[in-house]
Every structure is written in C-alpha cells, then in structure tokens.
XYZ file of C-alpha atoms in Angstrom:
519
model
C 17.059 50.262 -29.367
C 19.531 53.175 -28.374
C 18.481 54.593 -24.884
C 19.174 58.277 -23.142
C 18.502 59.280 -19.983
C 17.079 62.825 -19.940
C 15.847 62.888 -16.144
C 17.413 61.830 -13.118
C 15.914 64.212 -9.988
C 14.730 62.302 -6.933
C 12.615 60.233 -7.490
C 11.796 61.299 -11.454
C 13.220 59.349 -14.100
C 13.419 60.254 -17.497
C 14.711 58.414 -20.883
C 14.176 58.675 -24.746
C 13.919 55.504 -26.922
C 15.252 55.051 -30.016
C 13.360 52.378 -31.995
C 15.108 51.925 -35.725
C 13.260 52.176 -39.360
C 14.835 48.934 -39.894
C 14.483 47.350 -36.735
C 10.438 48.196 -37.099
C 10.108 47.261 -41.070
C 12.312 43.964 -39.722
C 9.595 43.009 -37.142
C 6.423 44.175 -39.971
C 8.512 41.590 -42.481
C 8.511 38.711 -39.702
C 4.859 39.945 -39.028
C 4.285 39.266 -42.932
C 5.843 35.790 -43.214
C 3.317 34.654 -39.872
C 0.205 35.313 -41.507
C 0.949 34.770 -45.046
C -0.156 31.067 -45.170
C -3.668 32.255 -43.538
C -4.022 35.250 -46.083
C -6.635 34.140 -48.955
C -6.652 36.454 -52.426
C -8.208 35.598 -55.086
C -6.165 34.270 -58.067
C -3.512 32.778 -55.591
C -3.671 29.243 -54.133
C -4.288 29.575 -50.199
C -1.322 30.069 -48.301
C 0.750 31.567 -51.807
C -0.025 34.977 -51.731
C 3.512 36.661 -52.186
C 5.263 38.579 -49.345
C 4.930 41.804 -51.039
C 0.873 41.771 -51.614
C 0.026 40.678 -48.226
C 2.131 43.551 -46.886
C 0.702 46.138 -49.367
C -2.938 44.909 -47.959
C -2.135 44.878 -44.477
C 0.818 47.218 -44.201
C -1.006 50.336 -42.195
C -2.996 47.409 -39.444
C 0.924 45.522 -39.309
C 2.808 48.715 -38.619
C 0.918 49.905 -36.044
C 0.513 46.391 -34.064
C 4.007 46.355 -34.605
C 4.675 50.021 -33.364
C 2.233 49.097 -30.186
C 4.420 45.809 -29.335
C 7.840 47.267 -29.729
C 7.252 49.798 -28.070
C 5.761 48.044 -24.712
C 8.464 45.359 -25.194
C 11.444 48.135 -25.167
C 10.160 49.769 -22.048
C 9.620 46.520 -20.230
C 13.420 46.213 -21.411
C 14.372 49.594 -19.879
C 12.282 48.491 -16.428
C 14.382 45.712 -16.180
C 17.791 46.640 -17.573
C 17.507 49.605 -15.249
C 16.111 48.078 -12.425
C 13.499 50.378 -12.327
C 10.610 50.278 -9.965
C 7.801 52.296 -10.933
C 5.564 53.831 -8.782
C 2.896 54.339 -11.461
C 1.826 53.816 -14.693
C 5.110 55.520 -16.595
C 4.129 58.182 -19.046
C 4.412 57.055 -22.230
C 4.627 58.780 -25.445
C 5.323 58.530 -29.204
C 7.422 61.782 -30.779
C 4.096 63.492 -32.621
C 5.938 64.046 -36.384
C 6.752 60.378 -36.463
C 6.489 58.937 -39.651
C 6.152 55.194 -41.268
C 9.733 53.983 -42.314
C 11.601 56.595 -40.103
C 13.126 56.205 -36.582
C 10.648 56.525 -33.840
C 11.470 58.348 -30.400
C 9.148 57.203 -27.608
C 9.988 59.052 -24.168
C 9.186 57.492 -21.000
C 8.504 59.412 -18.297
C 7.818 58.059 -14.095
C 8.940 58.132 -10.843
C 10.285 55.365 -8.736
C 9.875 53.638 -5.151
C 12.313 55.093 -3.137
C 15.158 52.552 -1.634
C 13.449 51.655 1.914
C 15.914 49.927 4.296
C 13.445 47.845 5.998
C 12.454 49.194 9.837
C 13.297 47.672 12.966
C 10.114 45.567 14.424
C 11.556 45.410 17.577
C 10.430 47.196 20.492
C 7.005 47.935 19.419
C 4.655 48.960 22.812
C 0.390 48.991 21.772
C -1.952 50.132 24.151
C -5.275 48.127 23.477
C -8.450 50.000 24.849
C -10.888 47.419 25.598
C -14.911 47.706 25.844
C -16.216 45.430 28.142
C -19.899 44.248 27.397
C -22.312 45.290 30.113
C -25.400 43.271 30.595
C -27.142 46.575 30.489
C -25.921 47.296 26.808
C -27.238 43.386 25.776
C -30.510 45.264 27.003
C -30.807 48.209 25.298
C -29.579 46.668 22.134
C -33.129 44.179 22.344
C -35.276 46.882 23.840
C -34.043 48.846 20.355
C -34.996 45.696 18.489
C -38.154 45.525 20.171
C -39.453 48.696 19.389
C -38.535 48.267 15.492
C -41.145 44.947 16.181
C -43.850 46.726 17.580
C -47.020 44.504 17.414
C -50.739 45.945 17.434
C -54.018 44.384 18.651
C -57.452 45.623 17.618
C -58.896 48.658 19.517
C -62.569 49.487 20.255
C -64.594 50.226 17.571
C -65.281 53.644 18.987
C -61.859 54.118 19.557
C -60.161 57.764 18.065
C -57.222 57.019 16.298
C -54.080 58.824 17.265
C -50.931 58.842 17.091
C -48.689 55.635 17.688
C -52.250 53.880 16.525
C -52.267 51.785 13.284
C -54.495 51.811 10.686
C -55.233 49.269 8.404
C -57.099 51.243 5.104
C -58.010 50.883 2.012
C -57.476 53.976 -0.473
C -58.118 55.079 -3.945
C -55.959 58.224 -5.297
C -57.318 60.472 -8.193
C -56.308 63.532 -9.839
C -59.027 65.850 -11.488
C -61.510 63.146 -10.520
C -59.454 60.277 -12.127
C -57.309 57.435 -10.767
C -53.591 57.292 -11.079
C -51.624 54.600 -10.990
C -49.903 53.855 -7.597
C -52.179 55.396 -5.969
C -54.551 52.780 -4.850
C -54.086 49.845 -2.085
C -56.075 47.545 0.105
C -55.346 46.048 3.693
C -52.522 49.089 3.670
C -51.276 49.306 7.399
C -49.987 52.791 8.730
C -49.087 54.146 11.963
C -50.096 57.718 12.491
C -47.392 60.181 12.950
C -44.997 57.856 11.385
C -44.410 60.012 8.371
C -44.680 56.949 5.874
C -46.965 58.702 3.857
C -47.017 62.341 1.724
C -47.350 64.979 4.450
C -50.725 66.276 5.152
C -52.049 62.299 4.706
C -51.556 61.114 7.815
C -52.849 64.513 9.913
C -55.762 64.197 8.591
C -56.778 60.576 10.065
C -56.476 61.516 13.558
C -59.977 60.906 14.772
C -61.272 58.739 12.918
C -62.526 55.320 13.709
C -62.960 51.798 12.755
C -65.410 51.649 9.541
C -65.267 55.594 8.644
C -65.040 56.464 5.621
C -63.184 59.703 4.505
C -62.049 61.846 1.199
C -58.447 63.763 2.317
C -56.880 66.598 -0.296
C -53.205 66.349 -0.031
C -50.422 67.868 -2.374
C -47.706 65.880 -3.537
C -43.983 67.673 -2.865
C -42.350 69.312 -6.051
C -39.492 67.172 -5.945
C -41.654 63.735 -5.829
C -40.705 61.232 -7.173
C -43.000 59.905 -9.785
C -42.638 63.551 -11.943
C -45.915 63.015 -12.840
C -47.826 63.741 -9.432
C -44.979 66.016 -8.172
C -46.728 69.149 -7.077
C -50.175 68.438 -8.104
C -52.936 68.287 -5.710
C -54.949 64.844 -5.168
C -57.289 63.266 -3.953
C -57.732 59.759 -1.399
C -60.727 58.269 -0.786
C -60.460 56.575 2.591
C -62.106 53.432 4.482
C -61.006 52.683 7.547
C -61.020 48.880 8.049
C -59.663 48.604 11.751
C -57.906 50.871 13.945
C -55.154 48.711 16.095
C -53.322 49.853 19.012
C -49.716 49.118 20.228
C -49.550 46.261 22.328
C -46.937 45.585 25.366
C -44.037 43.565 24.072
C -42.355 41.253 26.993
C -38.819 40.610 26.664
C -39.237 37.480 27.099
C -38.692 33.619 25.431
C -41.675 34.064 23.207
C -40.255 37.872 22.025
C -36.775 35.781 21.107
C -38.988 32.764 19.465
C -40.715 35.163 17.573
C -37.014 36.244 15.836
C -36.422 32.630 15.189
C -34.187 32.145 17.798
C -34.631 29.393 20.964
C -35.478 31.954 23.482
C -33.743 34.925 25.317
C -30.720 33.753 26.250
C -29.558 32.827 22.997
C -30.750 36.474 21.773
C -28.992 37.967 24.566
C -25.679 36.039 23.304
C -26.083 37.006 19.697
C -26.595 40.335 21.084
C -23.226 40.696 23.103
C -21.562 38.577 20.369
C -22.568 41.613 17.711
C -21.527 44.351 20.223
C -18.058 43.025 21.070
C -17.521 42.403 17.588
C -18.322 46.377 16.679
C -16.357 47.123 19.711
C -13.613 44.826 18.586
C -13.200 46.950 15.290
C -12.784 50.200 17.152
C -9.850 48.877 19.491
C -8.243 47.318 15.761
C -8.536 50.900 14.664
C -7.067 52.318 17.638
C -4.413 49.866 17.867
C -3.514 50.535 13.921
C -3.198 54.183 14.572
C -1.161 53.453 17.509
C 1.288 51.547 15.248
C 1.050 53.694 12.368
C 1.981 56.413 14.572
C 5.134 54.618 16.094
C 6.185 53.779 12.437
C 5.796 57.180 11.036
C 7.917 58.820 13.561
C 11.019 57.045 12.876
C 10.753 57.418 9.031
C 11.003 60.401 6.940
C 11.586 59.649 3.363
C 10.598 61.308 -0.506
C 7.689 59.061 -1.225
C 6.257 59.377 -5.261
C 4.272 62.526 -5.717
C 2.088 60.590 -8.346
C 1.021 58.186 -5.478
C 0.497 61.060 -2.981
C -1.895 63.237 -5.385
C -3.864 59.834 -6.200
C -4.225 59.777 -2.498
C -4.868 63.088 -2.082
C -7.585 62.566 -4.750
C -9.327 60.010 -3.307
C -9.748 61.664 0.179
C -10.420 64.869 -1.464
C -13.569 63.320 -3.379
C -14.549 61.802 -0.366
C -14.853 65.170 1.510
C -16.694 67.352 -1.364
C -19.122 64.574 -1.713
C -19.561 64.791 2.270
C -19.930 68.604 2.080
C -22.332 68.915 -0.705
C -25.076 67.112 1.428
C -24.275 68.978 4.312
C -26.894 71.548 5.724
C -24.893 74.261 4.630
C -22.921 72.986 1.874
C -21.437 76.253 0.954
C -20.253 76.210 4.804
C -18.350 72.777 4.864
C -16.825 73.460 1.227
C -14.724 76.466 3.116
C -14.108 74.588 6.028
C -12.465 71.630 4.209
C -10.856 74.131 1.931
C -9.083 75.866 4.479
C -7.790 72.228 5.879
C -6.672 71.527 1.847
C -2.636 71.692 3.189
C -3.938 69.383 6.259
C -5.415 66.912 3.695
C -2.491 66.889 1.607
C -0.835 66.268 4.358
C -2.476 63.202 5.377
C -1.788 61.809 2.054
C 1.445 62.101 2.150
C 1.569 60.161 5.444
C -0.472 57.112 4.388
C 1.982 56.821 0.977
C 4.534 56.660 2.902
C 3.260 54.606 5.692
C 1.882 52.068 2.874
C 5.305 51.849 1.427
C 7.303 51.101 4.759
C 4.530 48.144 5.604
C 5.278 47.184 1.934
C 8.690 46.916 2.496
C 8.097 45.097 6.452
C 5.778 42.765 4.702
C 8.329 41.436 2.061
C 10.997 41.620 4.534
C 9.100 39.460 6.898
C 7.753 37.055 3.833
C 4.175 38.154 4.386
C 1.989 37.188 1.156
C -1.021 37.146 -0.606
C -2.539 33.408 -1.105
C -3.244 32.150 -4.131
C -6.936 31.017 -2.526
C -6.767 34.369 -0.861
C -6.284 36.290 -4.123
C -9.277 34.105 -6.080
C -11.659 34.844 -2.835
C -10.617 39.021 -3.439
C -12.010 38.640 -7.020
C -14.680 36.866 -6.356
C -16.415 39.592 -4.041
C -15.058 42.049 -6.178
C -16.509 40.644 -8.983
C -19.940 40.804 -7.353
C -20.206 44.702 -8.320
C -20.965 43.620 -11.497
C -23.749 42.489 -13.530
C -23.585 38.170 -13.954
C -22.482 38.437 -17.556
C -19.186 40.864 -16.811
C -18.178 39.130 -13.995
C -15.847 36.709 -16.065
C -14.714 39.492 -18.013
C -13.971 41.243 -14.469
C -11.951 38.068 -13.263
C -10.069 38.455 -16.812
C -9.244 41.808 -16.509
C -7.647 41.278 -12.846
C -5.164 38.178 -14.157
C -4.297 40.338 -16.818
C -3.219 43.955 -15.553
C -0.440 43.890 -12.709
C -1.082 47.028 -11.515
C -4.971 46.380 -10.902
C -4.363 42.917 -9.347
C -2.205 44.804 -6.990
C -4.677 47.303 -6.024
C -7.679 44.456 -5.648
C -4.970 43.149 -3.374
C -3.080 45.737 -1.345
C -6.193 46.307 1.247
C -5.472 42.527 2.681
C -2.071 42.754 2.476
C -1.698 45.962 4.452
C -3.933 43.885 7.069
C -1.867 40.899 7.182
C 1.343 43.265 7.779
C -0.763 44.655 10.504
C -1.598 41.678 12.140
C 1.868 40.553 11.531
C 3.399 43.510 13.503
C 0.761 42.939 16.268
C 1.989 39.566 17.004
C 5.968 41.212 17.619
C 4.656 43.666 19.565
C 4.227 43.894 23.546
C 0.638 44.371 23.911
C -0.702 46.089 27.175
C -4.827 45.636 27.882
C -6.936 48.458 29.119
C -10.563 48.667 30.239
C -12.318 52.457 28.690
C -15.761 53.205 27.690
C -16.958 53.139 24.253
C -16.879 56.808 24.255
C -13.393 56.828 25.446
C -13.128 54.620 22.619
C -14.251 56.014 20.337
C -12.718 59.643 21.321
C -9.090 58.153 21.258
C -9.853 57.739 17.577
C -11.217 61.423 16.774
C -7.970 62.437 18.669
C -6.095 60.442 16.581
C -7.477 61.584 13.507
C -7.131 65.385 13.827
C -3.520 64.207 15.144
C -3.052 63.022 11.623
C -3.416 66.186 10.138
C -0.730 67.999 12.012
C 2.610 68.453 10.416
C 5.367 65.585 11.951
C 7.308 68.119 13.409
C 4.425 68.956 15.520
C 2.929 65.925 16.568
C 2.430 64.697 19.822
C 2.153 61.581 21.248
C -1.409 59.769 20.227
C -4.167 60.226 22.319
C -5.263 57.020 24.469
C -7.938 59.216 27.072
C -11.172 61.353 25.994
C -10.370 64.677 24.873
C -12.220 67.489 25.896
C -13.490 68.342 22.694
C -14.677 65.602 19.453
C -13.233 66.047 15.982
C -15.974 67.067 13.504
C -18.022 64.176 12.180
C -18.096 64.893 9.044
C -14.402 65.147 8.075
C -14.688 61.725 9.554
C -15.273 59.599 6.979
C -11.891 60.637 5.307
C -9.911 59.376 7.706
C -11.910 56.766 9.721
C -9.157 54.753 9.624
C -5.697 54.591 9.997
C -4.962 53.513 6.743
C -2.160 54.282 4.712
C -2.906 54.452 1.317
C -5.886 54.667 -0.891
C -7.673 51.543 -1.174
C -9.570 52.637 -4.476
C -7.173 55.057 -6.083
C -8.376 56.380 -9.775
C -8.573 53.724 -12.366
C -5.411 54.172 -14.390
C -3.334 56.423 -12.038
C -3.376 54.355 -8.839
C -0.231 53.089 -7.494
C 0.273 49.346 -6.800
C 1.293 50.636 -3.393
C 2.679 46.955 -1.972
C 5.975 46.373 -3.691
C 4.828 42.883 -4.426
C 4.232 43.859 -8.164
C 6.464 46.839 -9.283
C 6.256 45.740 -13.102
C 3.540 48.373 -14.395
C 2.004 47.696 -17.952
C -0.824 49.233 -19.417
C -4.174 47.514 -19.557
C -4.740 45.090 -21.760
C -8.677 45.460 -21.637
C -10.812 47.909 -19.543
C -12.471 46.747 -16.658
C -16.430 46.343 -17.272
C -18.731 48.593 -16.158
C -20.258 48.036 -12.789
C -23.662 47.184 -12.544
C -25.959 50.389 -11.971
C -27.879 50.893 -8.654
C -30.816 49.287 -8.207
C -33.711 51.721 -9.034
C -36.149 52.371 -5.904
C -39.798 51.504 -6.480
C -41.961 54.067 -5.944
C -43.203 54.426 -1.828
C -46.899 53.981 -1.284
C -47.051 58.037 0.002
C-alpha cells in the first residue's frame, strides 16, 4: 500500500491509498486456496476442484470481499501508523473508473480530535442552590393527589345532575338508525363537564336524573379518530342508572390506606422523598452549568466541525419539532430562525466542553464498567421489540463508534461527579423558582458569544427565558447524547478507532397504537 497525504488544514486530514493489482489478485488467490476444499463441482472429487475453476466461479463475489477487506484493513493501518484520532466516521471512497486487475485508489477523508492538554481541576468554587422541603409543599402535593381520587356517593333520586356530578349510564350509538361499533357501553361512569366524551355529549345531560332515559344528537369532530364516524352526526340512546355526587375526601390514615400505604405519615414521607428528589435534579443542573461554565472560560480550542453540525443537528430537530406544535407555528419557526447563529453557537460549546471532560476523565482514570456498560444495553435494548433485542446487544459489541455513543451520556456524568468531589462546594437556601430561574438564566447565557458572557446567574432574573426553546438546552450538557446514526461522534476519547458498521442496528419497536376513547 503506497500512501499520500493530500490534506493537512487544522483539523482536516486528507490521504490517497494505493492498493496494488497484484497485491489484490494475491489476497483473491489466498482467498481461492481457503475455500477450495469446501467447493463441490460436479465431475471433481470434493475438495479437488482446481484453483483456476473455483476462481472462474467465484471470481466477481472473491474480488469484491476482497476489495471490502483490504480496503478497511489499510485504513485501520493509516489510523494507526499515523496516529490518527478520528473524530467521525472518515469518508471513505473508492476512485469511480476502477477496474478488476488494475490499481485501486481509495481516498480517505476526516478530521481529528484536537491535542487537549488536560485542564487544571484545581480551584474549582460551585454554588449549590438548595430547596428546602416545606411541610406545606408535602400538602399540596397530596391535596393534588386527592383530587385526581375523587370518590362519589349516590345522590337523591330527584337529584339534577350537574356539573362535578357523575353519572353512571348505559348508551347505545347509531348512525342512520344503526349501531356502530364502539359506540355502545354499560355501567359507563362520567363526570359532567369533564370533557371525556365528544363535545355536545356531556351538555346535554345536565338535568337529568337517576332512571331517565334520553336520545342526544351529537356530531363527531372531522379529525376523529375512528375515520369512519369523523364528521358524521349520531345518535346515543341514554339511561341513566344513578347520578353520584362528589364526596369529602379527609386527608387522613384511611385516604393513605386507600393508596396502599400504612397511613399518612408514610404518604407524607414518600411525598417529601419525591419532591427533594425533583428538587435535587434542578440543583445537579445548576451545579453542572456552574462547572461547565468555569471550564469553558479557560478553554478556547478548534473542536471538529463534523461533531459540531451533528450537534447542531440534533438541537436543531429538537426546536422545529417544538415549533411546529406551537400555537403559531409559523411564529416560533422565525423566532428560532433568527437565534440559528445562537444555536450554532451552543453546539459548538457542548463539543468542545464534551471533549475537555473527555480528556479530564482519562486523565483522572474515570471509566465505564464492564457491569455498567451491560446495564446501558440492557435498557437500551428495551426500545426494541423481544426478538431484536439480541440483535441490538450484537450490534453494540460490534461497532466502536455506537458503543461509544450508548456510553458517553454516563461517562460525561461520572466526570461530573468526579469534578464535584475536587471542588469547594458552598450550600445555599433559594426557592424553587429561584431555582429554577438560575437555570433559564443560564440557558440564554449559553447562547451568547464567549467574548460576551458574563458570569452565570445564581439569583432570579427579572425576566424567564422562553419555555419553549427550553427543551434544547434543559441541560447543561455538552454534547449530543443521540447524534444521527452514522455521523455521530464518539465524543469521549475512550474509543477513537472508528470503523464502519458491521450490521445496522434493528428497527425500534413502533409506538403502541391508542385504542379508540369511549367519546
């Protein structure tokens, strides 16, 4: 193999391969000699078939399997004789006039990591903004559970039903005089004015009492799900077996019994257990930002453009699918078009901030169990239907680059929690809107251009970020945890040899379909 280099800008590296005729029809003859013995023809004993027919039957399948290898196997060569760290998937690509039994030129084409001098752990200062639990938020939290467990008791038979009431019915739907299927039930409970049913249904059964029976007209909505009622008029035929009114529910030790649990003050420790625990992930979040932001400002290095526009990608995706159920779709699309530089932006910070942790992580001898990494693709593997879940689990042992990915999520965390423990951690008591508002901060602070930043936010700003450019930047994570199949970088320098995929990952299982609602 004769190798030239043909790019060396930044980060961007270039080179041609050379693979010989006779270095190719040297590898098809060794090819020919392995399976000879297994080759059957007839007129030739098994095992005798001479060299020259078995190639002359297999020749095209050979010289292409042989193409594939050597070529894989000379740019895993180049990688190493190089010293090459690729950042990506290198482009790969045959010269398009090759021909069988002349020289082939394969250029590879990537960028690499950049050289990172590991960064200096010392002196790191985190502010964590704590939410204490107030009895009174144990409270609401069960006063909200209680009124998603509303019970009913019977009502007078003379009683009007109204709203808040329940009604337990039976119904019979028809169209044109003739039933349709769904559209019957017995013993059906509803709560007037609870919108569980078509509109116009539930309107019309304020009044009525226990053992009335009544024929409603309703129209189903154009865009109803069972296509075959949508926008057709039908009728219910109604009896109403009892009407039921809300009853007072006690927060007491029967209320908690009634959930399973011993009685209320067990509840009200699950309770505060669950809040600190939500709380607990918004000071993380602050406290990663904080860090983040303390490690960006020192560093300020060329990081792979590949990796940032897979990044980019990701967050961009995120955003359009955000703005397209907005209100005013047409609205948010120009809003987050106008913040497209911002975005990029943002991108550019997490690759970077992704690599440095890399590079802290593996100076520091962070890693990624062996139990840990079988526990990854075991929930991964749950996306999938039972009988590609093996396949899954295949797929991840076999590609590099997609094991890394599966894996890079934990690892940033453990690099996190590594940098936590070196750092001098100060404690102080906010609100969970102050919280919460020290994040937003944070987050339009991420869009800003470094020479422009300010020190993070730790106090409620005036004003909250918009919620829904939110979701793009929730958290202050540094690099796309589920970059595009095939172009994501294995962003934690734990596995910088990059081969293609053996096998394609299986498809993940579809959503569950919704049955039809009783409206």
């Amino acid at each position: 193999m004769q190798t030239t280099e043909t790019t060396n800008e930044g980060l961007k590296r270039g080179y041609e391969l050379t693979l010989t005729a006779k270095e190719i029809d040297a590898k098809i003859d060794a090819e020919v000699k392995k399976i000879a013995p297994q080759v059957k023809m007839p007129g030739f004993r098994p095992g005798k078939v001479p060299a020259n027919l078995v190639r002359k039957m297999h020749g095209e399948q050979l010289h292409a399997q042989v193409l594939n290898d050597t070529i894989r196997e000379s740019v895993d060569a180049l990688m190493k004789d190089k010293e090459l760290r690729p950042a990506m998937q290198p482009a790969i690509e045959l010269n398009p006039d090759y021909e069988q039994g002349k020289d082939a030129k394969v250029t590879v084409d990537l960028e690499v990591l950049p050289q990172i001098t590991a960064p200096s752990i010392e002196g790191l200062e985190i502010e964590r903004l704590m939410v204490p639990v107030a009895d009174e938020a144990v409270m609401e939290a069960i006063e909200r559970i209680a009124g998603s467990n509303k019970s009913y008791k019977d009502a007078a038979k003379t009683k009007k039903a109204a709203d808040g009431d329940q009604l337990i019915i039976d119904f019979v739907g028809s169209i044109d005089g003739v039933e349709f299927e769904g559209g019957k039930a017995e013993d059906a409970p509803l709560v007037l004015g609870s919108g569980t049913f078509i509109p116009g249904f539930e309107d019309q059964l304020v009044g009525v009492k226990t053992g009335d029976e009544k024929t409603i007209t309703v129209t189903f909505p154009e865009d109803y799900q069972a296509e075959h009622l949508a926008g057709k008029d039908a009728q219910f035929a109604i009896t109403v077996k009892q009407v039921k009114v809300e009853t007072e529910t006690k927060l007491d030790d029967e209320f908690a019994k009634n959930l399973g649990l011993e009685g209320m003050d067990q509840l009200k420790e699950l309770i505060k257990g669950q809040l600190e625990q939500e709380t607990g992930g918004l000071t993380r979040t602050a406290m990663k930002r904080s860090l983040l932001d303390q490690l960006a400002a020192g560093h300020d290095f060329a990081v792979p453009q590949g990796m940032v526009d897979a990044e980019f990608e990701q967050i961009w995706n995120q955003l359009l699918q955000e703005a397209a159920q907005e209100e005013d779709a047409d609205k948010a699309m120009k809003e987050i078009e106008a913040e497209k530089d911002d975005y990029r932006s943002i991108a550019e910070r997490r690759v970077r901030l992704g690599l440095l942790l890399s590079e802290i992580g593996q100076a520091n001898g962070v890693e990624i169990s062996q139990q840990e990494m079988t526990m990854l693709m075991t929930q991964a593997a749950q996306q999938y239907r039972e009988e590609d879940r093996e396949r899954f689990m295949q797929f991840i042992r076999q590609d590099p680059m997609a094991a890394a990915q599966l894996r890079a999520p934990l690892y940033e965390d453990k690099v996190v929690d590594f940098l936590f423990d070196k750092a001098e951690i100060t404690d102080r008591e906010v609100t969970r809107e102050e919280l919460e508002a020290a994040i937003e901060a944070d987050a339009e602070e991420e869009k800003k251009p470094a020479a422009k930043k300010k020190a993070p936010a730790t106090k409620a700003p005036a004003k909250k970020a918009p919620a829904k450019k939110a979701a793009a930047k929730d958290e202050a994570k540094p690099a796309a945890k589920k970059a595009p199949a095939k172009k994501a970088p294995a962003k934690k320098a734990e596995s910088t040899e990059k081969k293609p995929a053996a096998k394609k990952a299986p498809a993940k299982k579809p959503a569950a379909k919704k049955a039809p609602a009783k409206k």
